[in-house]
PDB file of C-alpha atoms in Angstrom:
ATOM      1  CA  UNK A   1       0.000   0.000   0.000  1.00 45.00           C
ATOM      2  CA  UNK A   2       3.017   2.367   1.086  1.00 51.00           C
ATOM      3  CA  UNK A   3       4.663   1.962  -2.618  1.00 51.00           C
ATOM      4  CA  UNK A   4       1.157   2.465  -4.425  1.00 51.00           C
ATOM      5  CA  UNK A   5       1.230   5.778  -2.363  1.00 51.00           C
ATOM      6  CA  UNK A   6       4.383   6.814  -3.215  1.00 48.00           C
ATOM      7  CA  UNK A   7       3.326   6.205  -7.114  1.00 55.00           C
ATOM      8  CA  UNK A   8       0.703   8.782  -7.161  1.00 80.00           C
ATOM      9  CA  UNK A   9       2.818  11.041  -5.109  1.00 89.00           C
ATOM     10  CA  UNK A  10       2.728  14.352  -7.557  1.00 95.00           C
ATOM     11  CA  UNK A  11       4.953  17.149  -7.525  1.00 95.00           C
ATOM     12  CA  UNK A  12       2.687  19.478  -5.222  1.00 97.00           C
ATOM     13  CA  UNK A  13       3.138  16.748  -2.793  1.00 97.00           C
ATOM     14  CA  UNK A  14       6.934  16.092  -3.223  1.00 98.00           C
ATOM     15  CA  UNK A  15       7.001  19.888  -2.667  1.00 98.00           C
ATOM     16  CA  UNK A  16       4.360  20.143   0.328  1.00 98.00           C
ATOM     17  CA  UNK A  17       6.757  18.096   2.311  1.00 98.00           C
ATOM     18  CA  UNK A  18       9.852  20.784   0.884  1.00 98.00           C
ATOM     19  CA  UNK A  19       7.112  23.207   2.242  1.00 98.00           C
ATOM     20  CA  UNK A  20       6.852  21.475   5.992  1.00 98.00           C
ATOM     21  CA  UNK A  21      11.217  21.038   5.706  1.00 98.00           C
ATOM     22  CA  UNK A  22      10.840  24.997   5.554  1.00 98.00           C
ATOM     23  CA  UNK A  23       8.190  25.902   8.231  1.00 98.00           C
ATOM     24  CA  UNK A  24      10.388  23.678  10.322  1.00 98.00           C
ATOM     25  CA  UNK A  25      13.453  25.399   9.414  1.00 98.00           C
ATOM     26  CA  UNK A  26      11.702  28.753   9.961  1.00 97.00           C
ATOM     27  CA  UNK A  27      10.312  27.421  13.608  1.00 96.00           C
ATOM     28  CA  UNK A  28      14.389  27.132  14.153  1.00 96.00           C
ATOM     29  CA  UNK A  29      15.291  30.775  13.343  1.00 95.00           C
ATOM     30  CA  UNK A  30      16.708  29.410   9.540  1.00 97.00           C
ATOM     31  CA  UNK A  31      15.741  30.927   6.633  1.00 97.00           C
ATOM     32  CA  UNK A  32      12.512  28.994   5.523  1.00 98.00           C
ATOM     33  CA  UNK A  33      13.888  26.644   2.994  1.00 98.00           C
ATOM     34  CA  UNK A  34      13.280  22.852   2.066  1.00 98.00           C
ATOM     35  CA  UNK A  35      14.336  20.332  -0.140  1.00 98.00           C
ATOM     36  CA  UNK A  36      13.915  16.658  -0.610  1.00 98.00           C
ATOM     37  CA  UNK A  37      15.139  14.158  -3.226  1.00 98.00           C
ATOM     38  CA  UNK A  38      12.831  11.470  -5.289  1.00 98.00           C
ATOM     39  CA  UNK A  39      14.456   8.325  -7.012  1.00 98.00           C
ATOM     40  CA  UNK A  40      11.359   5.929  -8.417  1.00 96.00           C
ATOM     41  CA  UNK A  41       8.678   7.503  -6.309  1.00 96.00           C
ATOM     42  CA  UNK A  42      10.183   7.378  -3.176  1.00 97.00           C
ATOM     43  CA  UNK A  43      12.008  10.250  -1.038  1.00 98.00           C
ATOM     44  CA  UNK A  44      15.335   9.012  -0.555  1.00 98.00           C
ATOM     45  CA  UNK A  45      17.163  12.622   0.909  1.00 98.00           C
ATOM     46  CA  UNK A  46      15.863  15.139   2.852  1.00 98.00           C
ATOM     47  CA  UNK A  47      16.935  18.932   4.313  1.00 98.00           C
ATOM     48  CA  UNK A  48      16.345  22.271   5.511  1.00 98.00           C
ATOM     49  CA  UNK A  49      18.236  25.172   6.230  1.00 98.00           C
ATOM     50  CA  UNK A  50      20.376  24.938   9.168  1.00 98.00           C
ATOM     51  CA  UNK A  51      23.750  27.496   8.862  1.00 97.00           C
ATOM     52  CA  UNK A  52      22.162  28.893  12.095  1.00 96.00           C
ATOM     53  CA  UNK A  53      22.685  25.871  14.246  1.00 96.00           C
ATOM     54  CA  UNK A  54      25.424  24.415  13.103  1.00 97.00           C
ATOM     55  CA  UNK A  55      27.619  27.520  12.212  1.00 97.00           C
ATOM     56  CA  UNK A  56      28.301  25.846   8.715  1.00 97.00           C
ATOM     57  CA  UNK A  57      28.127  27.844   5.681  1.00 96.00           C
ATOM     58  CA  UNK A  58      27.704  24.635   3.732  1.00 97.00           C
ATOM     59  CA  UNK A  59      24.003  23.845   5.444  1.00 98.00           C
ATOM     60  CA  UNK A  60      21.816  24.467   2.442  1.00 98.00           C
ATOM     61  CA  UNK A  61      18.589  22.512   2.557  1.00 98.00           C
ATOM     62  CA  UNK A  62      19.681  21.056  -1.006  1.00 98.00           C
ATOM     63  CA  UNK A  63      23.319  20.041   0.482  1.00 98.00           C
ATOM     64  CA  UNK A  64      21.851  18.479   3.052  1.00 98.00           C
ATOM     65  CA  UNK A  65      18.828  16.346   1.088  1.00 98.00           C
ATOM     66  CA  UNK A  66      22.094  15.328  -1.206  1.00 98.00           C
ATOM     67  CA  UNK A  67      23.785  14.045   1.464  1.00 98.00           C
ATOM     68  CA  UNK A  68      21.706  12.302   2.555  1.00 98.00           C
ATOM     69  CA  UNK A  69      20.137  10.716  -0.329  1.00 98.00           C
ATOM     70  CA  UNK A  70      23.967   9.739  -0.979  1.00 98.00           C
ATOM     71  CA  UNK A  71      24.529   7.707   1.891  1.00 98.00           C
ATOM     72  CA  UNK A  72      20.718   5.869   1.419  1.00 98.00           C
ATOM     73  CA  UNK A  73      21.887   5.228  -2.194  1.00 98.00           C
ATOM     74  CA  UNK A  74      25.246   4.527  -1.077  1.00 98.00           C
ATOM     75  CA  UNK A  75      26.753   6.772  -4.448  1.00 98.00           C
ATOM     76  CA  UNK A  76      27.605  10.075  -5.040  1.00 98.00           C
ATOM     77  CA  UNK A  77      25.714   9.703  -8.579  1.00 98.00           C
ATOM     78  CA  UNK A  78      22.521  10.795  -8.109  1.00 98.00           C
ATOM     79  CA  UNK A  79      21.117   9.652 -11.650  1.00 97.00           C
ATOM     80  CA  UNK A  80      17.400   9.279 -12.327  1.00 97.00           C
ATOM     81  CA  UNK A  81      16.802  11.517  -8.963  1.00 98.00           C
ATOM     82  CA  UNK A  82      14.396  14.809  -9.057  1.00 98.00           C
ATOM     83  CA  UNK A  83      15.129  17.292  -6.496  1.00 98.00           C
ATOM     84  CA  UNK A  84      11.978  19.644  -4.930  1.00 98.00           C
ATOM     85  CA  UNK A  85      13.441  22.636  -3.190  1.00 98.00           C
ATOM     86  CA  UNK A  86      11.274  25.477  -1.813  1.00 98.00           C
ATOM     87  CA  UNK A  87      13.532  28.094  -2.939  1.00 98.00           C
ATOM     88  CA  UNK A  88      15.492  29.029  -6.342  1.00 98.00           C
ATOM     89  CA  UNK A  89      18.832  27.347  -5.807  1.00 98.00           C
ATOM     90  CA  UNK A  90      21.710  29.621  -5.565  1.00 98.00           C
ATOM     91  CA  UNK A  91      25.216  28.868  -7.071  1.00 98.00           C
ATOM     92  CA  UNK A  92      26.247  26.630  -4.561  1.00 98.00           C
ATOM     93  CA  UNK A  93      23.409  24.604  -4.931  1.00 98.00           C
ATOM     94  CA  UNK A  94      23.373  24.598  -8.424  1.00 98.00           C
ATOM     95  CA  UNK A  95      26.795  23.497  -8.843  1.00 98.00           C
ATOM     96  CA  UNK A  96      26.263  20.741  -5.925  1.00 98.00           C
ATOM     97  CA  UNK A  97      23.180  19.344  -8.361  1.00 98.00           C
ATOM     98  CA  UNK A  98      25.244  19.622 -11.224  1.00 98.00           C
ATOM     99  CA  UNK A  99      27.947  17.622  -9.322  1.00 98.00           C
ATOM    100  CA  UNK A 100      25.144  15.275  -8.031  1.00 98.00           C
ATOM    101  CA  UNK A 101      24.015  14.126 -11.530  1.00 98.00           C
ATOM    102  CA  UNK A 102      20.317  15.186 -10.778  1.00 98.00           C
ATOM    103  CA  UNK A 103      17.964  14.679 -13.490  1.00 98.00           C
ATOM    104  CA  UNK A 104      15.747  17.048 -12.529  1.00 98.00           C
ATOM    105  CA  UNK A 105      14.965  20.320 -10.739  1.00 98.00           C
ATOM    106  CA  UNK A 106      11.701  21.681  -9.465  1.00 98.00           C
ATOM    107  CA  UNK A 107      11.393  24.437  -7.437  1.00 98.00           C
ATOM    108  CA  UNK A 108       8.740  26.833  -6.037  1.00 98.00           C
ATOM    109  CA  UNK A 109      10.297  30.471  -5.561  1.00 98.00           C
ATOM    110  CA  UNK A 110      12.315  32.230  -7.829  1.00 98.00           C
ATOM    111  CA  UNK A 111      15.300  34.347  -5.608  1.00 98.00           C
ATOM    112  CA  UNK A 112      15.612  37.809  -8.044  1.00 96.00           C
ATOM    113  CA  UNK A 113      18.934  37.717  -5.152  1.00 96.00           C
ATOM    114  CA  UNK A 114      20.869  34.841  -4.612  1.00 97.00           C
ATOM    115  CA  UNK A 115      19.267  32.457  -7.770  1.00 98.00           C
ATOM    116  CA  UNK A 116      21.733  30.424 -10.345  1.00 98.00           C
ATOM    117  CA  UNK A 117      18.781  28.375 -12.105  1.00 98.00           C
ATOM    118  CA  UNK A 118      16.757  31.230 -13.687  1.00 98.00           C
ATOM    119  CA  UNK A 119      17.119  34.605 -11.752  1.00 97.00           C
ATOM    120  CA  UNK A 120      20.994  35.620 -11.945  1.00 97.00           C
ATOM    121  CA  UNK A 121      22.559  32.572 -14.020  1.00 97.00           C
ATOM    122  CA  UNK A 122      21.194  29.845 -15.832  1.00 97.00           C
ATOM    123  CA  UNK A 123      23.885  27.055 -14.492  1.00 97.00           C
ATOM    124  CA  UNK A 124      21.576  24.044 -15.292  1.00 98.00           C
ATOM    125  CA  UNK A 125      21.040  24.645 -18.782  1.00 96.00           C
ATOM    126  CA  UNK A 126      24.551  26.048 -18.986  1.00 96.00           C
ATOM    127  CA  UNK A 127      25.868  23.751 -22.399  1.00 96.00           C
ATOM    128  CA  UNK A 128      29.638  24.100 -21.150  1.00 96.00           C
ATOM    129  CA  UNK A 129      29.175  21.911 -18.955  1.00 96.00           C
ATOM    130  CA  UNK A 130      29.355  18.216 -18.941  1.00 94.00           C
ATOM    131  CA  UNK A 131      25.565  17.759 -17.050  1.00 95.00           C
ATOM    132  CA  UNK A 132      22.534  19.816 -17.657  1.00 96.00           C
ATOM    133  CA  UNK A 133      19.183  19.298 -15.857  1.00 98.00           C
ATOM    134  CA  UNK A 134      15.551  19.500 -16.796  1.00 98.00           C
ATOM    135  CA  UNK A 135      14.178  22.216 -14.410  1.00 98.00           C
ATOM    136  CA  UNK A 136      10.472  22.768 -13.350  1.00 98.00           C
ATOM    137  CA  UNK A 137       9.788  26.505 -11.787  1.00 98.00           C
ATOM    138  CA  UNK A 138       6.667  27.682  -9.477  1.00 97.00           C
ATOM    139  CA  UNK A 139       5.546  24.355  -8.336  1.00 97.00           C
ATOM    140  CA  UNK A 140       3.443  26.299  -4.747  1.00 97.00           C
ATOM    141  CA  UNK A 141       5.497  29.401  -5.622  1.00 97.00           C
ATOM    142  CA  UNK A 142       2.768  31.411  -3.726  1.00 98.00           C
ATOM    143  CA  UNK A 143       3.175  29.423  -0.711  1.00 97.00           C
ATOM    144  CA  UNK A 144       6.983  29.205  -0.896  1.00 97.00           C
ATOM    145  CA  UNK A 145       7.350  32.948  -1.061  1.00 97.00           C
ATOM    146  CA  UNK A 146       4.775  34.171   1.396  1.00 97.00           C
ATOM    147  CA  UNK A 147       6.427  31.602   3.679  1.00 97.00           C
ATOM    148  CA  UNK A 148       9.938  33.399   2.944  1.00 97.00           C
ATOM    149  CA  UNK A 149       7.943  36.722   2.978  1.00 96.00           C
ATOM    150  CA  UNK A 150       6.600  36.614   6.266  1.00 96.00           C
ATOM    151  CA  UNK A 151      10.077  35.320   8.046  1.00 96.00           C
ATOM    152  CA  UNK A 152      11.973  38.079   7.178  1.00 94.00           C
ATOM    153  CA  UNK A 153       9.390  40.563   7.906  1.00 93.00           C
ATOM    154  CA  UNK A 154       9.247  39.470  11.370  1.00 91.00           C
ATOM    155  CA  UNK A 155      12.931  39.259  11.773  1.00 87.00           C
ATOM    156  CA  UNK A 156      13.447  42.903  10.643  1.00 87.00           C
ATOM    157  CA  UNK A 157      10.578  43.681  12.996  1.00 87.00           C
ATOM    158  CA  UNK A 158      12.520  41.745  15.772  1.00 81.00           C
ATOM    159  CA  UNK A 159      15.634  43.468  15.097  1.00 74.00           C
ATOM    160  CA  UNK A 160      13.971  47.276  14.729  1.00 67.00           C
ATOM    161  CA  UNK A 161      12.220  46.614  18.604  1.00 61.00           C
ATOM    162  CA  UNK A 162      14.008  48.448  21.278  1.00 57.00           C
ATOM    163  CA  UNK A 163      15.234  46.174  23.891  1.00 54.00           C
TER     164      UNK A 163
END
């Protein structure tokens, strides 16, 4: 029954759970942002934001849903994998999926700031490189950016109270 779920699992859904990775990562104090990884129906890797708590500039909800789909798959070749990420990947990211061998992008928000898929490069479709990776945009973009939206208001709000 589990597998026949995970079958008619459809990219809102893949992305709803991206969505509850970033509420949980905003309930932290992180900037709202999820991501998990799909191979054959089934979510294999899973992240969220955390530079906050662990003082790592590397903790990107994408890095971490690659890492940890690489240790369930047990390779650093991600072939045949989609990742769902709340957020427009920035060139980190990017270059981590590119690295990864993913198949396939889809995200919700673009980021007009910080984005390498659409916004400020196009590193996925990029043809100078040796990978290149089908990308999906705006899959519960509404959701994704109000979510983002509403954090930072209330952290600039936070900051601007006197103490």
């Amino acid at each position: 029954m589990a597998d026949q779920r995970a079958q008619q699992m459809t990219e809102k859904d893949y992305m709803a759970e991206a969505m509850r990775l970033a509420k949980e990562a905003a309930k932290a104090g992180e900037v709202p942002v999820g991501a998990v990884i799909v191979k054959d129906g089934k979510i294999i890797g899973r992240g969220r934001n955390r530079r906050e708590e662990s003082n790592r500039s590397l903790s990107h909800a994408e890095i971490e849903a690659i890492e940890e789909a690489n240790q369930n798959l047990g390779s650093w070749r991600l072939v045949d994998c989609e990742l769902y990420v709340t957020l427009e990947p920035c060139p980190m990211c990017s270059g981590a999926i590119l690295q990864a061998r993913i198949n396939r992008l889809v995200y919700g928000t673009k980021d007009p700031k910080a984005g390498a898929v659409d916004s400020l490069y196009q590193l996925l479709a990029d043809p100078r490189l040796n990978h290149q990776v089908e990308v999906v945009s705006g899959v519960l973009a509404d959701e994704a950016s109000l979510l983002l939206k509403e954090f930072f208001l209330k952290l600039r709000s936070s900051k601007n109270k006197p103490e």
